[in-house]
Tab-separated table of C-alpha atoms and ligand atoms in Angstrom:
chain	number	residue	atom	x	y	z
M	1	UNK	CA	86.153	106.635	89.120
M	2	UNK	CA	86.798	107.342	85.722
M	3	UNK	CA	89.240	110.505	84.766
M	4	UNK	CA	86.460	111.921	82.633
M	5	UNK	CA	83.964	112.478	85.129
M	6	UNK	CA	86.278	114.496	87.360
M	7	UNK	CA	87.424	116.729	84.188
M	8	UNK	CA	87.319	120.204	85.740
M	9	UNK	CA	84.674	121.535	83.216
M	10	UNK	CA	86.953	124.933	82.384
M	11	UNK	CA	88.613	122.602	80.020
M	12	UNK	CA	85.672	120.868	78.573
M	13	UNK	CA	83.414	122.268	75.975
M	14	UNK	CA	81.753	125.231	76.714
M	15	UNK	CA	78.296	124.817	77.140
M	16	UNK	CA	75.625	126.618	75.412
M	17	UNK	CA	73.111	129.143	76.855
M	18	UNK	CA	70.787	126.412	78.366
M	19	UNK	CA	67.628	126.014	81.111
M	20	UNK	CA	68.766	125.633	84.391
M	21	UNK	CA	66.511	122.870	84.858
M	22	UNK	CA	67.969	121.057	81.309
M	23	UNK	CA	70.634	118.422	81.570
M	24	UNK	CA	74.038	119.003	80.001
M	25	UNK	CA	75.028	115.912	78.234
M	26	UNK	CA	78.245	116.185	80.222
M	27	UNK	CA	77.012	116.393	83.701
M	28	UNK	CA	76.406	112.331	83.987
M	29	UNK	CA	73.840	111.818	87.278
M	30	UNK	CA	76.590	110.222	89.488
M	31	UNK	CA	78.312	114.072	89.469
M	32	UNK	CA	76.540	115.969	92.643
M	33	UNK	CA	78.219	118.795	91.840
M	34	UNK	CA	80.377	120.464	88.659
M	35	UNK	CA	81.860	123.938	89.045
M	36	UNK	CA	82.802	125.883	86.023
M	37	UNK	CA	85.076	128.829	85.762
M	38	UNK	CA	83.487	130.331	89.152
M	39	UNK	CA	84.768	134.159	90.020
M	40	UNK	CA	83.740	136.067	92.986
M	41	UNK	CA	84.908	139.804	92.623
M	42	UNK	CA	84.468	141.983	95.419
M	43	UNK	CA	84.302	145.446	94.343
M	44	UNK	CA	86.428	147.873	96.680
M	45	UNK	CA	84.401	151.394	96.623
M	46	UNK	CA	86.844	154.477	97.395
M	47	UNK	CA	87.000	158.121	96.463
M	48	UNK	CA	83.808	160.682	97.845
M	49	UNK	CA	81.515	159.418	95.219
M	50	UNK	CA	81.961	155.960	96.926
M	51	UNK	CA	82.611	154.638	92.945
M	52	UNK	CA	83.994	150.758	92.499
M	53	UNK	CA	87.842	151.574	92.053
M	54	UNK	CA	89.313	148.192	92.319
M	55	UNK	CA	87.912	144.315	92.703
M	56	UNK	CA	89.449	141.819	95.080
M	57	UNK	CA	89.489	138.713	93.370
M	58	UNK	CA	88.851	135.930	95.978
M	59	UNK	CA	87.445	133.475	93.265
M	60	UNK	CA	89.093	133.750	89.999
M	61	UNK	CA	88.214	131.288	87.743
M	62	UNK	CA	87.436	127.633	89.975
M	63	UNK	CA	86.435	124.580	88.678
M	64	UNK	CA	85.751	121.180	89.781
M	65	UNK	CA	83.521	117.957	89.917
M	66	UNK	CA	82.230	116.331	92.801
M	67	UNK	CA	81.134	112.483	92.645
M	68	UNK	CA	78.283	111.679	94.951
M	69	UNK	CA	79.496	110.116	98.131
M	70	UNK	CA	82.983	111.675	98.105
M	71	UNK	CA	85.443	113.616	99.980
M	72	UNK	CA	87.008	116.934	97.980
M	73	UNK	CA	89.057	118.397	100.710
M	74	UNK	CA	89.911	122.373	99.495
M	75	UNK	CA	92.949	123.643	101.378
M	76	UNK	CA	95.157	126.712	100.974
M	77	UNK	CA	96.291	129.731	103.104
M	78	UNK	CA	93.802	132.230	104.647
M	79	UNK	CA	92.630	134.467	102.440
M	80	UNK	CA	92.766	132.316	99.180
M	81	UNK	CA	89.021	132.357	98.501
M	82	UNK	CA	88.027	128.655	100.037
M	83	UNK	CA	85.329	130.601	102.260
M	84	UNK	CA	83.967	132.792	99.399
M	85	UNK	CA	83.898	129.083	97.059
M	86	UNK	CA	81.402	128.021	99.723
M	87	UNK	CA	79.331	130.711	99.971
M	88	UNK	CA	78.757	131.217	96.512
M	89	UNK	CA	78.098	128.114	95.825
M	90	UNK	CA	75.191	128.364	98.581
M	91	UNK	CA	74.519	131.343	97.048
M	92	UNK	CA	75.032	133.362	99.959
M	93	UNK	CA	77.263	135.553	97.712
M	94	UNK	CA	76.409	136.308	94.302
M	95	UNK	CA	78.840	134.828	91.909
M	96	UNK	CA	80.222	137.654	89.539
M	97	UNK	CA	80.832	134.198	86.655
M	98	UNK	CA	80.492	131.031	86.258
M	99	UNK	CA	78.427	127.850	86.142
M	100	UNK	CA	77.354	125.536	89.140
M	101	UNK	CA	75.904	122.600	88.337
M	102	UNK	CA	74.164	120.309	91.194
M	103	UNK	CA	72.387	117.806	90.170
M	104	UNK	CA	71.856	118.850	86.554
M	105	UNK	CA	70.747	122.250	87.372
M	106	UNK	CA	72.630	125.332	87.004
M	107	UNK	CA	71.894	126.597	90.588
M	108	UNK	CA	73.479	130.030	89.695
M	109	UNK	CA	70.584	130.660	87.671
M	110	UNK	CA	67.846	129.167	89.574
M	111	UNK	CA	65.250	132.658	90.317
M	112	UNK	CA	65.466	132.954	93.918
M	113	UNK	CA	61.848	131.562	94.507
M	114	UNK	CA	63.476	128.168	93.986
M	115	UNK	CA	66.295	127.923	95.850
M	116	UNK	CA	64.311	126.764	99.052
M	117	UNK	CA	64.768	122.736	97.935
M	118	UNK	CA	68.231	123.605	97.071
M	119	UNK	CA	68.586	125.256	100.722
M	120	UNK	CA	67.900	122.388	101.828
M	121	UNK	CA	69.989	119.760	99.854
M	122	UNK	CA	73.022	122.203	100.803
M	123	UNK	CA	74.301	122.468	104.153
M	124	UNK	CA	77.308	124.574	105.856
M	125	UNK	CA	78.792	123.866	108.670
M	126	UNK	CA	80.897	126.466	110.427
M	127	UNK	CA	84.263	126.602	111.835
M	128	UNK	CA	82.598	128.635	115.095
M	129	UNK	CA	79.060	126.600	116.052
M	130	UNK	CA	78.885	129.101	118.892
M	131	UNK	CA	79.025	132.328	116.264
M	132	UNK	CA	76.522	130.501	114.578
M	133	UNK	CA	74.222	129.323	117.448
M	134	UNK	CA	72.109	131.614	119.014
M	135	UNK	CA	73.190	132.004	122.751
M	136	UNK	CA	69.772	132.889	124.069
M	137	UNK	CA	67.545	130.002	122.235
M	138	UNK	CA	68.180	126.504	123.518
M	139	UNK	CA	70.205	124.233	121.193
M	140	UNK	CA	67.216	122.093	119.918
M	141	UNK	CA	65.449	124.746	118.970
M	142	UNK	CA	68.470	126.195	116.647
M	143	UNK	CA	68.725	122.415	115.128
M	144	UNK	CA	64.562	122.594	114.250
M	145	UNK	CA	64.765	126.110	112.632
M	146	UNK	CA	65.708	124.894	109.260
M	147	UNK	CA	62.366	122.357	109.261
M	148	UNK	CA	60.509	124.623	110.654
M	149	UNK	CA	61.134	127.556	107.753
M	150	UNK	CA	61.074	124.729	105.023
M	151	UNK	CA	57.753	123.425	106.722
M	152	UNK	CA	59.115	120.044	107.426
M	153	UNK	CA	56.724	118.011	109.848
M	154	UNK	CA	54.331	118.627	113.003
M	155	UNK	CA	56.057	120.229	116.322
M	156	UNK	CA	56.250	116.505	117.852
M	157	UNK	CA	58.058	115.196	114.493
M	158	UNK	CA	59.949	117.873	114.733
M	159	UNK	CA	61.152	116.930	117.888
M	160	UNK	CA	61.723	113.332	116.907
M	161	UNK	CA	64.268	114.152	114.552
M	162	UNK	CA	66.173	116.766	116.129
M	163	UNK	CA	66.285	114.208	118.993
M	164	UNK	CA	67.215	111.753	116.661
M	165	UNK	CA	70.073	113.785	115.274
M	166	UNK	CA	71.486	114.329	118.383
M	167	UNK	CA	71.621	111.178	119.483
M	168	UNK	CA	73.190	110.225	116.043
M	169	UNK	CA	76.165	112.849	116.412
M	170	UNK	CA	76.759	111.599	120.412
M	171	UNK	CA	74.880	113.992	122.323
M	172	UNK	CA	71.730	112.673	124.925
M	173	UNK	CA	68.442	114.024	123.906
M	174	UNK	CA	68.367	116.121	126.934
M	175	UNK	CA	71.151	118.490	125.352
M	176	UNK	CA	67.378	119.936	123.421
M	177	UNK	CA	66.741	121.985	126.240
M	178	UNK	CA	70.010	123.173	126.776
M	179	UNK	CA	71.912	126.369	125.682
M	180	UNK	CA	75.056	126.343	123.832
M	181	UNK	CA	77.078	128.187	126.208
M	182	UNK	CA	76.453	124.985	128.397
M	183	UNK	CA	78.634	122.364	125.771
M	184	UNK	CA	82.260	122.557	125.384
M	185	UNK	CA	83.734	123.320	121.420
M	186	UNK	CA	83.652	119.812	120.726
M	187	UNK	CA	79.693	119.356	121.674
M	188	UNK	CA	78.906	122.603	120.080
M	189	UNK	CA	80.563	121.770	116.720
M	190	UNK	CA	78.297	118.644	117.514
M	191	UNK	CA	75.241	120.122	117.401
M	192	UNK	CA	76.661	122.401	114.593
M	193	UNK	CA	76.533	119.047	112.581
M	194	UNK	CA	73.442	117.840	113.747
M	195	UNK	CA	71.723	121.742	112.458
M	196	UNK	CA	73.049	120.504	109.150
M	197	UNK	CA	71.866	116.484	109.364
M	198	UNK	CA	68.701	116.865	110.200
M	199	UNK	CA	67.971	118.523	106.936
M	200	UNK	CA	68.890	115.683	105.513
M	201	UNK	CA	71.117	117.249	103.047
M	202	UNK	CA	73.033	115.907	99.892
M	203	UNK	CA	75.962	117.799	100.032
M	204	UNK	CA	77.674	119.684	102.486
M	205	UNK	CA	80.152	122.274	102.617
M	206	UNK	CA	82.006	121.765	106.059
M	207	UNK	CA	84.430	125.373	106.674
M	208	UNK	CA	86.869	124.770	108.580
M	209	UNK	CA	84.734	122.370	110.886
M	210	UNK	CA	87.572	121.626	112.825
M	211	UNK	CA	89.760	124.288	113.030
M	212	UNK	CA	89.265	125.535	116.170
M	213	UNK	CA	88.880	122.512	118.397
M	214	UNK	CA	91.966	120.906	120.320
M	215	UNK	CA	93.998	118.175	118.314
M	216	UNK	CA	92.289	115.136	120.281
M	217	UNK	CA	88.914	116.433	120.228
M	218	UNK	CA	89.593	116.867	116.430
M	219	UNK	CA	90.087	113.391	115.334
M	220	UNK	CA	86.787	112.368	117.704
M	221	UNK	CA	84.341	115.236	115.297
M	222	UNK	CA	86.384	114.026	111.721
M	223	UNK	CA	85.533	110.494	112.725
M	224	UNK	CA	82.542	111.412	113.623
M	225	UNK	CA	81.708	113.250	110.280
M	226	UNK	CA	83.420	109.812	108.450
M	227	UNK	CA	80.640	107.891	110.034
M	228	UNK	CA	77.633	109.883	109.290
M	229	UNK	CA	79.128	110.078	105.522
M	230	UNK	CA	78.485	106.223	105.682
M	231	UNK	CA	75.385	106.550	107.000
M	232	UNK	CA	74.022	108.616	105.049
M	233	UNK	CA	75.982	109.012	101.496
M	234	UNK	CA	76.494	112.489	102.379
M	235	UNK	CA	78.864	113.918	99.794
M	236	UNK	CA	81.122	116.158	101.880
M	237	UNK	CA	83.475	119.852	100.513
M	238	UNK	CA	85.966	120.038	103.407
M	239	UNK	CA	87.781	123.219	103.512
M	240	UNK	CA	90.744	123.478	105.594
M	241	UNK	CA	93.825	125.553	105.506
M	242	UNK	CA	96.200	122.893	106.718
M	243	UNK	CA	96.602	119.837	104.440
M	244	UNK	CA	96.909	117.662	107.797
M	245	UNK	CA	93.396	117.985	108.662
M	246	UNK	CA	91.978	116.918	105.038
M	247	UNK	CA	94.878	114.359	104.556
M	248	UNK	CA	92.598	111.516	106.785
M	249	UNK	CA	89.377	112.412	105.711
M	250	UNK	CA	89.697	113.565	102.220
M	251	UNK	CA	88.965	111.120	98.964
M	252	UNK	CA	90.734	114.163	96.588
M	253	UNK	CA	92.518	117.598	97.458
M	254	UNK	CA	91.906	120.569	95.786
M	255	UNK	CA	94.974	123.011	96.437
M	256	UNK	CA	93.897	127.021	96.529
M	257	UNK	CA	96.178	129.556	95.815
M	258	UNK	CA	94.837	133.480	95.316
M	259	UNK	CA	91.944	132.557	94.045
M	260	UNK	CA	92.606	129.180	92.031
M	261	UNK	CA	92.697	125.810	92.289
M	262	UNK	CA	96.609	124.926	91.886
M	263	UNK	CA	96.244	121.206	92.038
M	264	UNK	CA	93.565	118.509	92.220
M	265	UNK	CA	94.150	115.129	92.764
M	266	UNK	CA	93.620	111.733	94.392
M	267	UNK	CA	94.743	112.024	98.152
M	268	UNK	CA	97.253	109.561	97.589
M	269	UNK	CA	98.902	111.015	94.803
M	270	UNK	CA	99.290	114.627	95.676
M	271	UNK	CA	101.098	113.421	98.910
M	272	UNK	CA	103.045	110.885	97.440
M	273	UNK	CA	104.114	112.827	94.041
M	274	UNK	CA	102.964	116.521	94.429
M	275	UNK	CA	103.083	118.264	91.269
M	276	UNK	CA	102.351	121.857	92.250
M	277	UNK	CA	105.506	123.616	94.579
M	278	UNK	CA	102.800	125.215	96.443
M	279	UNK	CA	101.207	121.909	97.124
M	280	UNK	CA	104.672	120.375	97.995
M	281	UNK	CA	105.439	123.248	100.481
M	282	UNK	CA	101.881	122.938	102.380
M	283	UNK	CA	102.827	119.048	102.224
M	284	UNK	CA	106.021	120.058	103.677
M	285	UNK	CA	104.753	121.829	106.712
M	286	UNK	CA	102.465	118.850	108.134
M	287	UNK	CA	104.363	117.413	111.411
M	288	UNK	CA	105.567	113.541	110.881
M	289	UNK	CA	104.940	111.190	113.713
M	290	UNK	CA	107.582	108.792	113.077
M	291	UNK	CA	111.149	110.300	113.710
M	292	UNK	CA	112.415	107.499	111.373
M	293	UNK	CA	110.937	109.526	108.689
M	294	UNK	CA	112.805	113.099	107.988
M	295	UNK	CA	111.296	115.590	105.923
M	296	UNK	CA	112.363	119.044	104.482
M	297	UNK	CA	110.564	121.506	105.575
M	298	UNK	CA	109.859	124.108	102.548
M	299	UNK	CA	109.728	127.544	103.952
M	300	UNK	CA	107.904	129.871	101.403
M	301	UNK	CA	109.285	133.764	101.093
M	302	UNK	CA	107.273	136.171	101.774
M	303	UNK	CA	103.606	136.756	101.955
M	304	UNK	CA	100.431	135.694	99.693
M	305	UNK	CA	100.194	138.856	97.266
M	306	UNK	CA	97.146	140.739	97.229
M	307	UNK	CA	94.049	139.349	95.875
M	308	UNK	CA	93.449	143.137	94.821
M	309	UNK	CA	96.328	142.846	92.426
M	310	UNK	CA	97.726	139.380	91.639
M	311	UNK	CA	101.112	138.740	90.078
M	312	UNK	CA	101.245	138.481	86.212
M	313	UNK	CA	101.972	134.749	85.258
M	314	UNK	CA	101.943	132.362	87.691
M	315	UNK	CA	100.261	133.708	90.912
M	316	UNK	CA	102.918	131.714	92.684
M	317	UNK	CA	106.346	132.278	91.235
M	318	UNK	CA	107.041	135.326	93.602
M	319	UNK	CA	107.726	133.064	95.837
M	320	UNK	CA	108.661	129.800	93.680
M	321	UNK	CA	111.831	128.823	93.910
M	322	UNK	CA	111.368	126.953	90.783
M	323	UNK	CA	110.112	130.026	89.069
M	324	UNK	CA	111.498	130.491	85.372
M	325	UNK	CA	111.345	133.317	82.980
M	326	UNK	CA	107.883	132.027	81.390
M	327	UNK	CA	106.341	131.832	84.874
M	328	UNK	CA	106.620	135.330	85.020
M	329	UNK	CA	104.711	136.205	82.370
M	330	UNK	CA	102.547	133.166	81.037
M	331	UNK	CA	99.889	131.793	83.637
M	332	UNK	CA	100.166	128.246	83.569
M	333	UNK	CA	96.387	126.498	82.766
M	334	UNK	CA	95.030	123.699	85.202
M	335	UNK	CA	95.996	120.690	83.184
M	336	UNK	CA	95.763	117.129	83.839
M	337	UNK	CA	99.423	116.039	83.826
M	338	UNK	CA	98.232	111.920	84.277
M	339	UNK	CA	95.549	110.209	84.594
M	340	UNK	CA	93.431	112.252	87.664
M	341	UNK	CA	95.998	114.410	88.767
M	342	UNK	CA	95.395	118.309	87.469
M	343	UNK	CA	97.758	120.838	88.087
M	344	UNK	CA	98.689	124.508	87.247
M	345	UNK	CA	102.488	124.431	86.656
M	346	UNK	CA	104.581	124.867	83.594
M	347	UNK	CA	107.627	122.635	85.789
M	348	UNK	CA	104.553	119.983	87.461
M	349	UNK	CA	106.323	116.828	86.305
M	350	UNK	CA	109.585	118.170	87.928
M	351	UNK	CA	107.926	119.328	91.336
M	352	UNK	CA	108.221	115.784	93.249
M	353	UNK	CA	112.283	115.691	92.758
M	354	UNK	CA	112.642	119.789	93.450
M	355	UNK	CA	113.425	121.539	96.510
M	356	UNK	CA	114.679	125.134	97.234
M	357	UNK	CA	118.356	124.992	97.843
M	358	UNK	CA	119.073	125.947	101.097
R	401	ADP	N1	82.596	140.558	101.616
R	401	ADP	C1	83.850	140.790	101.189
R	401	ADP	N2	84.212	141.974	100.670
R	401	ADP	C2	85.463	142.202	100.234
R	401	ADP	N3	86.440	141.287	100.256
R	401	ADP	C3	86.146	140.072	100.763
R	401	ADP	C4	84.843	139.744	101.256
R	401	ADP	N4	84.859	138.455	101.701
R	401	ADP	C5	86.105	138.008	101.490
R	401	ADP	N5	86.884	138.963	100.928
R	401	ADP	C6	88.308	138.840	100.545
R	401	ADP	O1	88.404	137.750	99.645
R	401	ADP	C7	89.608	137.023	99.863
R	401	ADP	C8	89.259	135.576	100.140
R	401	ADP	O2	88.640	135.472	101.416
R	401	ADP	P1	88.066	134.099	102.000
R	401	ADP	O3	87.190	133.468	100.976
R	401	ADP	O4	87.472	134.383	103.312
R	401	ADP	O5	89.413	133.239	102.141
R	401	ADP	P2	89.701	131.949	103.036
R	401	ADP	O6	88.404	131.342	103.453
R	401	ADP	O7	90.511	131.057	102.126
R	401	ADP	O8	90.515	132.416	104.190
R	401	ADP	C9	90.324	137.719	101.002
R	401	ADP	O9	91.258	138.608	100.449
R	401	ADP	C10	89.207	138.478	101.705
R	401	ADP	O10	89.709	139.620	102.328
R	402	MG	MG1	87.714	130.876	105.369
């Protein structure tokens, strides 16, 4: 995997005003994906006139490469914009800037009559299946719909595959008839992946898949997703909010923080040598099996500030305790500090030896 590839784009040339369907030189074809300087602003509307008066800033300038095949888990607090990432990039949310480039094509400004092949190369899965699942219709049906709006196949192919699917994520073919109130969390989030697989997607953007399912039934649906990533060279954005989840799974972490990616690096060498505090804190918090092994926990002050209104500088040094005078006012840029490893923090090379004094 060479260092290049993975540049986040914010930092390479800016591109000029092209095509969607033309090919930047810098996008080479093994890159699924390449996000560049994304922003999501909500406006807030107040006053009687119902005027735009503020903007939360959930996505404020994001960007990162994703090589096909891999694992780019995305992981911060809730509330730091790793939902809103997803959906714009499905374009379920319009994106207020940026570039998002999947395979070659800017999808952000694909007309809307064309994002039905791109619907379907794209899929979410949900932290709740059952939210997402209608209670009334039985599962199989739910798992067809997205064939049967893209006009994939006759009824009885149809069938095949979503029996076919099930069978591929563990469930008997029988469960078609079913309705999801019937399956426990761990089958629905089953058939929340098999919705998604029988597209037969390229990427897709798992939220929180796991988040809600007990501990041991958690490990059986990652492992699950692991194999079907085999399978199929599905490229896989796994969002998560606890670095413990994504640690196993993920090839490279993305760290979040108000709005921006903090940190991106190899699995490996954010946990080993963190280079963000933020990172090292979240790293920090994740429970260690083997009592042999001690570990200071870093317990962050305070709350994460307002997206409405972020801190000047460095979103984080409010509650940094390696914060110095420049982090106050200068916002530190996502650089890549060695080979791989980006992060956003005028101290990163000292993070790894640092910790708050107690
Ligand atoms: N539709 C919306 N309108 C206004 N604010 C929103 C909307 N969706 C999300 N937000 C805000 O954007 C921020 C990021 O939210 P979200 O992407 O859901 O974070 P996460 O998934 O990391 O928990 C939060 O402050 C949230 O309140
Ligand atoms: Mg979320």
């Amino acid at each position: 995997m060479s260092n290049v590839e993975l540049m986040p784009a914010s930092v390479a040339p800016a591109q000029p005003d092209v095509a969607p369907i033309a090919t930047p030189a810098s996008v080479p074809p093994e890159m699924i994906l390449d996000v560049r300087d994304l922003k999501k602003h909500f406006p807030v509307k107040g006053g009687l006139l119902r005027r735009t008066v503020a903007h939360v800033k959930a996505v404020d300038g994001v960007s990162f490469a994703m090589q096909r095949g891999e694992t780019l888990g995305l992981v911060g607090e809730s509330g730091c914009g790793k939902t809103t990432v997803g959906r714009t990039l499905l374009r379920l949310e319009k994106a207020t800037a940026g570039e998002v480039w999947f395979e070659q094509r800017d999808i952000l400004k694909l007309p809307s009559g064309q994002l039905k092949g791109l619907r379907r190369d794209m899929q979410i899965i949900f932290q709740d299946p059952y939210s997402s699942l209608d209670p009334r219709i039985p599962v199989g049906e739910s798992i067809a719909e997205g064939l049967l709006i893209h006009g994939i196949g006759s009824r009885q192919e149809r069938e095949d595959k979503v029996r076919e699917a099930l069978l591929r994520v563990g469930l008997h073919p029988s469960s078609m008839q079913r309705f999801p109130h019937q399956f426990s969390g761990g089958q629905r989030q089953r058939i929340g992946i098999a919705r998604a697989l029988v597209m037969e997607p390229k990427l897709i953007i798992a939220d929180e898949p796991v988040s809600a399912l007990d501990v041991s039934v958690q490990s059986q649906v990652l492992n699950l997703m692991r194999e079907l990533q085999q399978e199929f060279g599905l490229t896989y954005l796994f969002v998560a909010h606890n670095l413990s989840v994504v640690e196993h799974i993920s090839d490279r972490v993305a760290v979040m923080y108000l709005g921006k990616i903090v940190e991106l690096a190899d699995r490996k060498q954010l946990f080993s040598v963190s280079r963000h505090p933020y990172s090292k804190a979240l790293i920090s918090a994740i429970p260690v099996a083997n009592p042999k092994i001690r570990r200071q926990r870093i317990i962050l002050e305070g709350d994460v500030p307002s997206p409405l209104n972020p801190p000047a500088g460095c979103r984080f040094h409010p509650r940094c305790w390696m914060a110095q005078e420049i982090c106050r006012t200068v916002e530190p840029p996502l650089e890549e500090k060695v080979p791989g490893h980006w992060a956003a923090c005028h101290f990163a090379n000292d993070v790894a030896a640092s910790l708050p004094k107690k």
